[in-house]
Short mmCIF file of C-alpha atoms in Angstrom, two decimals:
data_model
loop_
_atom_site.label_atom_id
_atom_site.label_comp_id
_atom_site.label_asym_id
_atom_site.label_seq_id
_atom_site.Cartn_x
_atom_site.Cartn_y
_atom_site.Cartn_z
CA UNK A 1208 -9.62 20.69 -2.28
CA UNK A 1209 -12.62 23.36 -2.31
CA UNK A 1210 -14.95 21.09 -4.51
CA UNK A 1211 -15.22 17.73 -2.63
CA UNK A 1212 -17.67 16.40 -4.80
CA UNK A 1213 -15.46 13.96 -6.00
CA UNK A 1214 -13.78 13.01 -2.42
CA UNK A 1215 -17.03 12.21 -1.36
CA UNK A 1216 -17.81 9.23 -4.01
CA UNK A 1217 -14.85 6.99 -2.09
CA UNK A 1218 -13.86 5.74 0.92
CA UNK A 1219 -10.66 6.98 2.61
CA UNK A 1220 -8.08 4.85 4.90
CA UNK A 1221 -4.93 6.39 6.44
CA UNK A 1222 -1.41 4.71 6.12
CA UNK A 1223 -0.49 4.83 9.84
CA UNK A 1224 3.45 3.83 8.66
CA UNK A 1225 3.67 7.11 7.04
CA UNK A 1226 1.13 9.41 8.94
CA UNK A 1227 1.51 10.42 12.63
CA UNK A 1228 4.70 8.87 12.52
CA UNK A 1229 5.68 11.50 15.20
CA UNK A 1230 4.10 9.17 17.57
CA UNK A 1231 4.68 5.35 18.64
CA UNK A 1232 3.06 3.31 15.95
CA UNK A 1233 0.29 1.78 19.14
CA UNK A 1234 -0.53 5.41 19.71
CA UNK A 1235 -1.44 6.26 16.22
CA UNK A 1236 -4.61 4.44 15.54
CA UNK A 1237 -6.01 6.59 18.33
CA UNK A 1238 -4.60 9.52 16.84
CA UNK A 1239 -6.10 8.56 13.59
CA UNK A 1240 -9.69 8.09 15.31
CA UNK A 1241 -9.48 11.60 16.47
CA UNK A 1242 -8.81 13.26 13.33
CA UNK A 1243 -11.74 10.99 12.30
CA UNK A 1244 -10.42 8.15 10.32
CA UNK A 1245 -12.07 4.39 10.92
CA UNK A 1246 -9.88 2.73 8.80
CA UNK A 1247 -6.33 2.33 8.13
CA UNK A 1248 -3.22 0.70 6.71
CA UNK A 1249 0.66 -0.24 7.49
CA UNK A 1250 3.49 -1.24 5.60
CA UNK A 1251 5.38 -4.33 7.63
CA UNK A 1252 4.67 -2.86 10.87
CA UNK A 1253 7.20 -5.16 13.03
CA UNK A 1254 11.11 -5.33 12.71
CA UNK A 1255 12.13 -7.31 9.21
CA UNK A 1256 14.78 -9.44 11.77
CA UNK A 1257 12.40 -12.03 13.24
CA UNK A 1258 9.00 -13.14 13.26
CA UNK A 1259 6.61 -10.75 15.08
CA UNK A 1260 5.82 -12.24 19.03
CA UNK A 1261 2.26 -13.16 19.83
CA UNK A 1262 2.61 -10.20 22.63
CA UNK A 1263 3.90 -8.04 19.55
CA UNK A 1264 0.73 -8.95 17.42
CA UNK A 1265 -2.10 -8.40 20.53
CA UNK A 1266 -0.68 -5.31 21.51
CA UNK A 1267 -1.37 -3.72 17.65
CA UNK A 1268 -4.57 -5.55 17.26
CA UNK A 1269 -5.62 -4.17 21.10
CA UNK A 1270 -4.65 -0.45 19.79
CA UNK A 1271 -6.31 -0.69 16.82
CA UNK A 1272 -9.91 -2.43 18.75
CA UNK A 1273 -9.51 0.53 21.29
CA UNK A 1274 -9.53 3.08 19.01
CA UNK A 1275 -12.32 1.68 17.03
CA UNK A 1276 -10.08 1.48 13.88
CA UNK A 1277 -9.98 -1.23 11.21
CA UNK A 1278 -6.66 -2.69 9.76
CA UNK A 1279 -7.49 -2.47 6.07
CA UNK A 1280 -4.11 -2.88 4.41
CA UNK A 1281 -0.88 -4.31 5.17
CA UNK A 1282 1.96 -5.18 3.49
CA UNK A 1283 4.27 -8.37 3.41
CA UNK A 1284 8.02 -8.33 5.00
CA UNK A 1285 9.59 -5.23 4.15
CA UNK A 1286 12.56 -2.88 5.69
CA UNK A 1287 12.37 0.23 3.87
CA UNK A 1288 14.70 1.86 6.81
CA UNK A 1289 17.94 0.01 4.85
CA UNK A 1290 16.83 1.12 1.29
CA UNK A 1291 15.07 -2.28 0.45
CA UNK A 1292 11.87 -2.35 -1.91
CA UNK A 1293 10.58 -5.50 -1.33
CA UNK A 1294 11.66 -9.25 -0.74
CA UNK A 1295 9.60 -11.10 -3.32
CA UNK A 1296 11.96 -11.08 -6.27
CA UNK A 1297 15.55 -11.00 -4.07
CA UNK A 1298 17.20 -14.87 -4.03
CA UNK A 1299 18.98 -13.64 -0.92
CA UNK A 1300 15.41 -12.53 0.91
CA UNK A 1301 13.33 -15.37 -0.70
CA UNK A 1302 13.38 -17.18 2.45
CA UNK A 1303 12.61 -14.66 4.65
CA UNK A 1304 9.34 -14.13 2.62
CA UNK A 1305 8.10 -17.66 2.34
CA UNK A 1306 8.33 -17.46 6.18
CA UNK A 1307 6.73 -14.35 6.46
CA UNK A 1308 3.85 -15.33 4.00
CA UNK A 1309 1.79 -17.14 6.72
CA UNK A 1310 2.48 -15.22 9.70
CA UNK A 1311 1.06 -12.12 7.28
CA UNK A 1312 -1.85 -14.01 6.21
CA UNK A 1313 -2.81 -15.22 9.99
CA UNK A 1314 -2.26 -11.31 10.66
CA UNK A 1315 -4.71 -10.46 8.59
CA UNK A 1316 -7.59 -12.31 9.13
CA UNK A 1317 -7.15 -11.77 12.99
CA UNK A 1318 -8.10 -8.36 12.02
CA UNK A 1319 -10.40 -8.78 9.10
CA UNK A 1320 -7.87 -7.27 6.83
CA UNK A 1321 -8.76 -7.66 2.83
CA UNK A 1322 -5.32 -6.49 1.19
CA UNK A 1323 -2.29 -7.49 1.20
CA UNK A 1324 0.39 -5.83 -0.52
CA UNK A 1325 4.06 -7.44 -1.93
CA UNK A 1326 6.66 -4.65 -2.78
CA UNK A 1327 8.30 -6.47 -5.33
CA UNK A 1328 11.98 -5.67 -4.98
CA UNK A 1329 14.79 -4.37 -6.58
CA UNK A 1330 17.10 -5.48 -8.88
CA UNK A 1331 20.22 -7.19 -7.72
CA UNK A 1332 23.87 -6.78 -9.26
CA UNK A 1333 25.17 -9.74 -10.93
CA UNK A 1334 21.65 -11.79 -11.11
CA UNK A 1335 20.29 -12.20 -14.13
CA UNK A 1336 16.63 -10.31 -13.59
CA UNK A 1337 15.00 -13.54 -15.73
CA UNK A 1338 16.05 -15.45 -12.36
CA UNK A 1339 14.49 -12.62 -10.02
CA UNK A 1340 11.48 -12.95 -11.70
CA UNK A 1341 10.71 -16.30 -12.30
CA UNK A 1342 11.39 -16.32 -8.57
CA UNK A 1343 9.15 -13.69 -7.78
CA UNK A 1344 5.87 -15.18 -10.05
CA UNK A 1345 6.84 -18.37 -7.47
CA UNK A 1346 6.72 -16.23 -4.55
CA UNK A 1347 3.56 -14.60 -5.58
CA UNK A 1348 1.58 -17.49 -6.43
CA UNK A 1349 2.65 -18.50 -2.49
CA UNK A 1350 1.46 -14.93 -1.51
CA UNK A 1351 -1.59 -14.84 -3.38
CA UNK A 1352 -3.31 -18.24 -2.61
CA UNK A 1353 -2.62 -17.57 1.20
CA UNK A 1354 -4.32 -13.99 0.39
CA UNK A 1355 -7.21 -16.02 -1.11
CA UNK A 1356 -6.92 -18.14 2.24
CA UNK A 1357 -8.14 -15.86 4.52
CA UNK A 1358 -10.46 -13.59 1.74
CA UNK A 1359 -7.98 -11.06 0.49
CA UNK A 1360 -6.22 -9.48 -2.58
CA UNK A 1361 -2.62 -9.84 -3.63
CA UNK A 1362 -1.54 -6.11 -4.54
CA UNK A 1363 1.17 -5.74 -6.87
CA UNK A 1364 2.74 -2.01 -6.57
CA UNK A 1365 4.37 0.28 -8.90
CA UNK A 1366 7.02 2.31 -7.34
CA UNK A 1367 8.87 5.82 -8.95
CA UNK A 1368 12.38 5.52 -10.10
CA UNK A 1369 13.50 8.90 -8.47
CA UNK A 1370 13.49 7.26 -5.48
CA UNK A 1371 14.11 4.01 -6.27
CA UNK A 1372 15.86 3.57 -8.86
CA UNK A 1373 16.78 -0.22 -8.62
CA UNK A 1374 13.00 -1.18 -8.29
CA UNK A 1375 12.30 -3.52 -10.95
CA UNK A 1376 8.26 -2.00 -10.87
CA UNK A 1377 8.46 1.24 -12.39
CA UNK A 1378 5.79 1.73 -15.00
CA UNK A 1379 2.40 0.59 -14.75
CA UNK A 1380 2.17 -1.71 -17.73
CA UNK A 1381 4.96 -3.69 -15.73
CA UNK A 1382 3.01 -3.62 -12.44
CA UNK A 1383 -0.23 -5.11 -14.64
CA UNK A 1384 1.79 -7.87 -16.38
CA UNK A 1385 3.15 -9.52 -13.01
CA UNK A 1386 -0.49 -9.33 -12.02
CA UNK A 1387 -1.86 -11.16 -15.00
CA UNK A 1388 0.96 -13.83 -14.70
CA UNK A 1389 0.02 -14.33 -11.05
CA UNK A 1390 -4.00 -14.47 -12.09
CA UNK A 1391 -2.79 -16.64 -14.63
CA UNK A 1392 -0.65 -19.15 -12.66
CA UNK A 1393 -3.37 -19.31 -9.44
CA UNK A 1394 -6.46 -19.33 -11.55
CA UNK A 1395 -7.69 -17.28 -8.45
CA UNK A 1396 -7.86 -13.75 -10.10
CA UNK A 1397 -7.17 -12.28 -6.56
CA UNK A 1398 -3.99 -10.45 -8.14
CA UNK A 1399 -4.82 -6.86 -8.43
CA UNK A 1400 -2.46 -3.77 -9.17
CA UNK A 1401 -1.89 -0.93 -6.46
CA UNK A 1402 -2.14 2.43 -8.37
CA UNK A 1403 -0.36 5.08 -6.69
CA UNK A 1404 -1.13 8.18 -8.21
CA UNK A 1405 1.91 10.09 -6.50
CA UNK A 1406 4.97 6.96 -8.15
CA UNK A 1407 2.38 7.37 -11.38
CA UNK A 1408 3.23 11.07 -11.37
CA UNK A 1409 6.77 11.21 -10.51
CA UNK A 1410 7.31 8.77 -13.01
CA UNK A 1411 6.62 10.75 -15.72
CA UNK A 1412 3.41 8.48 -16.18
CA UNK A 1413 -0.28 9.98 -17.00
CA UNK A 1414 -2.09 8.90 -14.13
CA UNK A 1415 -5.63 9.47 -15.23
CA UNK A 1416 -4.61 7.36 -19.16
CA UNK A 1417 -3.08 4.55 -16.11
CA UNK A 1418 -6.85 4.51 -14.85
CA UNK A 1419 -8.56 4.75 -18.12
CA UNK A 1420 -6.79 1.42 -19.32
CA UNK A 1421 -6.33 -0.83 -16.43
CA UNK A 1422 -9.16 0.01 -13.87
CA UNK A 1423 -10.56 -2.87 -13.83
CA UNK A 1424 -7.49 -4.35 -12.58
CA UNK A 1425 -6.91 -1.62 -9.58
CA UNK A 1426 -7.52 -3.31 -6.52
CA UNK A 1427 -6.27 -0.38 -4.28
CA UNK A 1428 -5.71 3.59 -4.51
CA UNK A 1429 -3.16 5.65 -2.78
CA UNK A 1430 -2.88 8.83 -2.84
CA UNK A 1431 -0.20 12.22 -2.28
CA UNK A 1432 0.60 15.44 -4.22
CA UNK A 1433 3.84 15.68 -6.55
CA UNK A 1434 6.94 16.64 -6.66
CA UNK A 1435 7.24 16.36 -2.60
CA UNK A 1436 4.74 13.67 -1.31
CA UNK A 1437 2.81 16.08 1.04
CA UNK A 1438 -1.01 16.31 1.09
CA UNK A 1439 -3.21 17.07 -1.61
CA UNK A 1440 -3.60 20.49 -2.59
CA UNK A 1441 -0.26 21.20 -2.26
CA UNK A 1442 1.83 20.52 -5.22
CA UNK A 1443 0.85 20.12 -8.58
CA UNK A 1444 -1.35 16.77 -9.15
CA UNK A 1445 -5.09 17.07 -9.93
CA UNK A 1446 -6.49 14.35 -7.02
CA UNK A 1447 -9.37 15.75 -7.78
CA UNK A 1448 -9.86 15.27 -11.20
CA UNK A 1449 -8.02 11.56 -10.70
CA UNK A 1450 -10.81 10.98 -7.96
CA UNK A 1451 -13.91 11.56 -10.45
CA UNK A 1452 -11.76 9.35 -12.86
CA UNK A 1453 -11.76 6.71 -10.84
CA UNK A 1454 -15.53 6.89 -9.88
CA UNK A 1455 -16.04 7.03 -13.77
CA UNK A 1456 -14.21 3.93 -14.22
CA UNK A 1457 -15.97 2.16 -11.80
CA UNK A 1458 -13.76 2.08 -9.08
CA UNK A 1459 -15.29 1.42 -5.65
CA UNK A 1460 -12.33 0.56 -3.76
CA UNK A 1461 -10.90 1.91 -0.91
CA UNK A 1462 -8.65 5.86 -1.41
CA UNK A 1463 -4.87 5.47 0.65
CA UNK A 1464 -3.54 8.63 2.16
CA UNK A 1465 0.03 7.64 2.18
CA UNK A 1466 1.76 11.41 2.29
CA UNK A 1467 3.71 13.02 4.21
CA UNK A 1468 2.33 15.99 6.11
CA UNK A 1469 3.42 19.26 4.44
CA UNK A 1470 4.36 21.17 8.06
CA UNK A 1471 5.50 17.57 9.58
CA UNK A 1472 2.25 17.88 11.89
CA UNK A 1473 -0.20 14.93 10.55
CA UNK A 1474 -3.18 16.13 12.63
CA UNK A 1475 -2.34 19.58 10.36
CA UNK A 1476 -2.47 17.79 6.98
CA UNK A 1477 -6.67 17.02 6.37
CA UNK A 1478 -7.58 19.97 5.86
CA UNK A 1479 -8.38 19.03 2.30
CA UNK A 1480 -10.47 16.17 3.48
CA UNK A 1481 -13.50 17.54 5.39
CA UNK A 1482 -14.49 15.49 8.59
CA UNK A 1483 -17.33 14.03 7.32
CA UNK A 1484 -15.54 12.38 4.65
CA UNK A 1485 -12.90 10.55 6.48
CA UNK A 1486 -14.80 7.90 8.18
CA UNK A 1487 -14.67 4.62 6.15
CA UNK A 1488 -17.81 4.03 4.52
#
Protein backbone atom coordinates (compact mmCIF):
# COMPACT_ATOMS: atom_id res chain seq x y z
CA UNK A 1 0.00 0.00 0.00
CA UNK A 2 2.10 3.23 -1.15
CA UNK A 3 -0.86 5.71 -0.42
CA UNK A 4 -1.85 5.11 3.26
CA UNK A 5 -4.12 7.82 3.37
CA UNK A 6 -6.86 5.67 3.73
CA UNK A 7 -5.12 3.10 6.36
CA UNK A 8 -4.65 5.89 8.44
CA UNK A 9 -8.56 6.89 8.98
CA UNK A 10 -9.00 3.31 11.08
CA UNK A 11 -7.82 1.50 13.72
CA UNK A 12 -6.02 -1.83 13.17
CA UNK A 13 -6.10 -5.12 15.54
CA UNK A 14 -4.19 -8.32 14.68
CA UNK A 15 -5.88 -11.86 14.78
CA UNK A 16 -3.23 -13.59 16.93
CA UNK A 17 -5.09 -17.24 15.87
CA UNK A 18 -3.97 -16.67 12.42
CA UNK A 19 -0.80 -14.38 12.70
CA UNK A 20 2.50 -15.49 14.34
CA UNK A 21 1.07 -18.73 14.57
CA UNK A 22 4.73 -19.98 14.25
CA UNK A 23 4.92 -19.29 17.85
CA UNK A 24 2.96 -20.57 21.11
CA UNK A 25 -0.24 -18.64 21.17
CA UNK A 26 1.18 -16.90 25.06
CA UNK A 27 4.19 -15.78 23.09
CA UNK A 28 2.38 -13.99 20.40
CA UNK A 29 0.89 -10.99 22.02
CA UNK A 30 4.49 -10.03 22.71
CA UNK A 31 5.36 -10.69 19.31
CA UNK A 32 2.51 -8.60 18.20
CA UNK A 33 3.70 -5.60 20.58
CA UNK A 34 6.96 -5.64 18.82
CA UNK A 35 5.83 -5.35 15.40
CA UNK A 36 3.76 -2.56 17.05
CA UNK A 37 0.26 -3.72 17.40
CA UNK A 38 -1.81 -2.73 20.87
CA UNK A 39 -4.65 -4.55 20.07
CA UNK A 40 -5.71 -7.87 19.03
CA UNK A 41 -8.11 -10.73 18.44
CA UNK A 42 -8.54 -14.78 18.65
CA UNK A 43 -10.81 -17.19 17.39
CA UNK A 44 -11.68 -19.86 20.44
CA UNK A 45 -8.30 -19.76 21.74
CA UNK A 46 -8.59 -22.99 24.16
CA UNK A 47 -9.25 -26.70 23.08
CA UNK A 48 -13.21 -27.11 21.90
CA UNK A 49 -13.10 -30.52 24.43
CA UNK A 50 -13.67 -28.90 27.83
CA UNK A 51 -14.15 -25.76 29.48
CA UNK A 52 -10.98 -23.58 29.61
CA UNK A 53 -9.15 -23.93 33.47
CA UNK A 54 -8.93 -20.79 35.55
CA UNK A 55 -4.90 -21.42 35.23
CA UNK A 56 -5.69 -21.68 31.35
CA UNK A 57 -7.58 -18.24 31.36
CA UNK A 58 -4.75 -16.17 33.75
CA UNK A 59 -2.01 -17.38 31.87
CA UNK A 60 -3.58 -15.62 28.36
CA UNK A 61 -4.88 -12.67 30.19
CA UNK A 62 -1.09 -12.38 32.03
CA UNK A 63 0.49 -12.55 28.31
CA UNK A 64 -1.64 -10.29 26.91
CA UNK A 65 -1.19 -7.48 30.32
CA UNK A 66 2.64 -8.10 29.82
CA UNK A 67 2.81 -7.24 26.52
CA UNK A 68 0.65 -4.25 26.89
CA UNK A 69 -1.91 -5.70 24.37
CA UNK A 70 -5.71 -5.51 24.49
CA UNK A 71 -8.03 -8.55 23.72
CA UNK A 72 -10.43 -6.85 21.32
CA UNK A 73 -12.17 -9.78 19.66
CA UNK A 74 -12.90 -13.25 20.36
CA UNK A 75 -14.93 -15.70 19.15
CA UNK A 76 -17.42 -18.30 20.77
CA UNK A 77 -16.57 -22.29 20.86
CA UNK A 78 -15.14 -23.23 17.71
CA UNK A 79 -12.65 -26.16 16.33
CA UNK A 80 -11.75 -25.16 12.99
CA UNK A 81 -8.72 -27.91 13.21
CA UNK A 82 -11.67 -30.80 12.39
CA UNK A 83 -13.33 -28.75 9.53
CA UNK A 84 -16.16 -27.28 11.81
CA UNK A 85 -17.62 -23.66 11.09
CA UNK A 86 -19.30 -22.93 14.02
CA UNK A 87 -21.59 -24.57 16.77
CA UNK A 88 -24.55 -22.21 16.89
CA UNK A 89 -26.82 -23.80 14.32
CA UNK A 90 -25.50 -27.76 14.83
CA UNK A 91 -28.32 -29.84 17.16
CA UNK A 92 -25.39 -32.13 17.92
CA UNK A 93 -23.02 -28.98 19.25
CA UNK A 94 -25.99 -26.95 20.70
CA UNK A 95 -25.01 -27.95 24.05
CA UNK A 96 -21.62 -27.41 23.93
CA UNK A 97 -22.42 -23.72 23.03
CA UNK A 98 -24.99 -22.90 25.64
CA UNK A 99 -22.14 -23.99 28.00
CA UNK A 100 -19.63 -22.13 26.39
CA UNK A 101 -21.83 -18.90 26.16
CA UNK A 102 -20.99 -17.77 29.77
CA UNK A 103 -17.59 -18.89 30.22
CA UNK A 104 -17.02 -16.57 26.78
CA UNK A 105 -18.86 -13.75 28.14
CA UNK A 106 -16.94 -13.86 31.74
CA UNK A 107 -13.78 -14.07 29.29
CA UNK A 108 -14.45 -11.11 27.93
CA UNK A 109 -15.12 -8.69 30.31
CA UNK A 110 -12.04 -9.95 32.39
CA UNK A 111 -10.27 -8.38 29.58
CA UNK A 112 -12.45 -5.54 28.51
CA UNK A 113 -13.21 -7.26 25.30
CA UNK A 114 -16.26 -5.51 23.15
CA UNK A 115 -16.88 -8.31 20.37
CA UNK A 116 -17.82 -11.35 20.33
CA UNK A 117 -18.11 -13.34 17.34
CA UNK A 118 -20.54 -16.75 16.61
CA UNK A 119 -19.40 -18.71 13.44
CA UNK A 120 -22.64 -19.92 12.62
CA UNK A 121 -22.13 -23.45 11.36
CA UNK A 122 -22.59 -25.63 8.68
CA UNK A 123 -25.19 -27.45 7.35
CA UNK A 124 -25.82 -30.95 8.54
CA UNK A 125 -26.93 -34.06 6.32
CA UNK A 126 -30.29 -35.28 6.97
CA UNK A 127 -31.56 -32.10 9.18
CA UNK A 128 -33.88 -30.13 7.81
CA UNK A 129 -31.87 -26.50 7.75
CA UNK A 130 -35.52 -24.82 9.01
CA UNK A 131 -34.54 -26.85 12.34
CA UNK A 132 -30.77 -25.55 12.28
CA UNK A 133 -31.95 -22.29 12.15
CA UNK A 134 -34.65 -21.82 14.32
CA UNK A 135 -32.07 -23.35 16.63
CA UNK A 136 -29.48 -21.06 15.86
CA UNK A 137 -31.87 -17.54 16.23
CA UNK A 138 -32.35 -19.48 19.94
CA UNK A 139 -28.77 -19.78 20.40
CA UNK A 140 -28.10 -16.29 19.37
CA UNK A 141 -30.56 -14.53 21.33
CA UNK A 142 -28.56 -16.61 24.39
CA UNK A 143 -25.26 -15.26 22.83
CA UNK A 144 -26.27 -11.86 22.28
CA UNK A 145 -27.96 -10.81 25.62
CA UNK A 146 -24.85 -12.28 27.51
CA UNK A 147 -22.78 -10.01 24.87
CA UNK A 148 -25.02 -7.12 26.03
CA UNK A 149 -24.15 -8.44 29.68
CA UNK A 150 -20.83 -7.51 29.89
CA UNK A 151 -21.03 -4.36 27.03
CA UNK A 152 -20.36 -6.14 23.80
CA UNK A 153 -21.58 -6.93 20.20
CA UNK A 154 -22.87 -10.20 18.85
CA UNK A 155 -21.00 -10.57 15.35
CA UNK A 156 -22.62 -12.60 12.87
CA UNK A 157 -19.93 -13.72 10.04
CA UNK A 158 -20.13 -14.46 6.47
CA UNK A 159 -17.81 -17.14 5.42
CA UNK A 160 -16.66 -18.11 1.41
CA UNK A 161 -17.97 -21.27 -0.02
CA UNK A 162 -14.55 -22.31 -1.60
CA UNK A 163 -13.57 -23.21 1.55
CA UNK A 164 -16.46 -24.01 3.15
CA UNK A 165 -18.74 -25.15 1.30
CA UNK A 166 -21.30 -26.56 3.90
CA UNK A 167 -21.43 -23.11 5.74
CA UNK A 168 -24.90 -22.10 5.80
CA UNK A 169 -23.44 -18.04 5.80
CA UNK A 170 -22.27 -17.48 2.46
CA UNK A 171 -23.56 -14.23 1.05
CA UNK A 172 -23.90 -11.16 2.86
CA UNK A 173 -27.61 -10.53 2.57
CA UNK A 174 -27.80 -13.92 4.59
CA UNK A 175 -25.25 -12.80 7.21
CA UNK A 176 -27.58 -9.35 7.62
CA UNK A 177 -30.92 -11.23 7.90
CA UNK A 178 -29.79 -13.54 10.96
CA UNK A 179 -28.65 -10.24 12.39
CA UNK A 180 -31.93 -8.44 12.04
CA UNK A 181 -33.83 -11.56 13.42
CA UNK A 182 -31.50 -11.56 16.43
CA UNK A 183 -32.01 -7.46 16.85
CA UNK A 184 -35.43 -8.30 16.38
CA UNK A 185 -35.96 -11.13 18.93
CA UNK A 186 -33.56 -9.29 21.85
CA UNK A 187 -34.82 -5.82 21.24
CA UNK A 188 -31.08 -5.09 22.17
CA UNK A 189 -29.76 -4.11 18.63
CA UNK A 190 -26.28 -5.43 19.77
CA UNK A 191 -26.39 -7.90 16.64
CA UNK A 192 -24.02 -6.59 14.12
CA UNK A 193 -22.57 -8.31 10.86
CA UNK A 194 -18.72 -9.14 10.52
CA UNK A 195 -17.70 -8.04 6.95
CA UNK A 196 -14.80 -9.83 5.75
CA UNK A 197 -13.66 -8.35 2.75
CA UNK A 198 -11.36 -11.44 1.78
CA UNK A 199 -14.97 -14.40 2.12
CA UNK A 200 -16.77 -11.09 0.33
CA UNK A 201 -14.24 -11.46 -2.48
CA UNK A 202 -13.82 -15.05 -2.89
CA UNK A 203 -17.35 -15.30 -2.97
CA UNK A 204 -17.83 -13.75 -6.00
CA UNK A 205 -19.48 -10.83 -3.90
CA UNK A 206 -18.71 -6.89 -4.57
CA UNK A 207 -17.27 -5.95 -1.45
CA UNK A 208 -17.37 -2.21 -1.69
CA UNK A 209 -21.71 -2.53 -3.07
CA UNK A 210 -21.64 -5.07 0.55
CA UNK A 211 -20.46 -1.73 2.35
CA UNK A 212 -22.47 0.72 0.45
CA UNK A 213 -25.80 -1.13 1.55
CA UNK A 214 -25.36 -2.52 4.94
CA UNK A 215 -22.72 -0.28 6.76
CA UNK A 216 -24.59 0.70 9.16
CA UNK A 217 -24.99 -2.73 10.27
CA UNK A 218 -21.00 -3.66 10.19
CA UNK A 219 -19.96 -3.99 13.57
CA UNK A 220 -16.42 -5.36 12.68
CA UNK A 221 -13.86 -5.36 9.59
CA UNK A 222 -11.40 -7.97 8.64
CA UNK A 223 -9.24 -7.84 6.30
CA UNK A 224 -6.70 -10.13 3.60
CA UNK A 225 -5.89 -10.06 -0.15
CA UNK A 226 -7.65 -12.61 -2.68
CA UNK A 227 -7.31 -15.45 -4.21
CA UNK A 228 -4.64 -16.73 -1.39
CA UNK A 229 -5.41 -14.94 1.99
CA UNK A 230 -1.89 -13.34 2.33
CA UNK A 231 -1.38 -9.63 3.16
CA UNK A 232 -2.58 -6.79 1.39
CA UNK A 233 -0.85 -5.76 -1.57
CA UNK A 234 -0.40 -8.98 -2.70
CA UNK A 235 -3.15 -10.38 -4.70
CA UNK A 236 -5.74 -8.70 -6.41
CA UNK A 237 -8.30 -6.86 -3.88
CA UNK A 238 -8.34 -3.04 -3.66
CA UNK A 239 -8.05 -2.70 0.54
CA UNK A 240 -7.38 0.43 -0.24
CA UNK A 241 -10.10 1.64 -2.04
CA UNK A 242 -12.49 -0.71 0.44
CA UNK A 243 -10.72 1.27 3.36
CA UNK A 244 -11.82 4.92 2.09
CA UNK A 245 -15.26 3.14 1.50
CA UNK A 246 -15.67 2.34 4.70
CA UNK A 247 -14.55 5.77 6.16
CA UNK A 248 -17.17 7.19 3.60
CA UNK A 249 -19.81 5.15 5.03
CA UNK A 250 -19.18 6.06 8.32
CA UNK A 251 -17.49 3.29 9.63
CA UNK A 252 -15.38 3.88 12.76
CA UNK A 253 -14.90 0.48 13.88
CA UNK A 254 -12.05 -1.41 14.46
CA UNK A 255 -9.82 -2.97 10.78
CA UNK A 256 -8.94 -7.15 11.48
CA UNK A 257 -5.78 -8.39 9.92
CA UNK A 258 -6.74 -11.96 9.73
CA UNK A 259 -4.18 -13.19 6.72
CA UNK A 260 -1.85 -15.32 6.37
CA UNK A 261 1.69 -14.07 5.89
CA UNK A 262 2.70 -14.32 2.20
CA UNK A 263 6.53 -15.84 3.02
CA UNK A 264 5.00 -17.74 6.28
CA UNK A 265 7.12 -15.11 8.41
CA UNK A 266 4.31 -12.80 10.21
CA UNK A 267 6.87 -10.26 11.50
CA UNK A 268 7.61 -10.11 7.35
CA UNK A 269 3.96 -9.43 6.40
CA UNK A 270 3.34 -5.32 7.59
CA UNK A 271 5.11 -3.96 5.40
CA UNK A 272 1.99 -2.47 3.90
CA UNK A 273 1.01 -1.09 7.22
CA UNK A 274 3.57 1.56 8.28
CA UNK A 275 4.49 1.52 12.11
CA UNK A 276 2.81 4.37 13.00
CA UNK A 277 -0.39 3.06 11.94
CA UNK A 278 -0.58 -0.14 13.78
CA UNK A 279 -1.07 0.97 17.25
CA UNK A 280 -4.82 0.92 18.18
CA UNK A 281 -6.13 4.25 18.30
Amino acid sequence: MTDVTAAAQHSFTINLSILFTELPLLERPAAAAAAGFTAAELWWPFGADHAPSQAEQDELRKAFDDAGVRLTGLNFLDDLTKGARGTVSVPAESERFRENVPVTAALAESFGTKALNALYGNRVAGVDPAVQDGLALENLVLAARAAHEVGAILLIETLNKVESPDYALVTAEAAIEVVDKVNAATGLGNARFLCDLYHLARNGEDPAAVIDAYADRIGHVQIADTPARNEPGTGELDVEGLLARLTAAGYTGRIGLEYKPSTGVSADSFAWLPRELRAAK
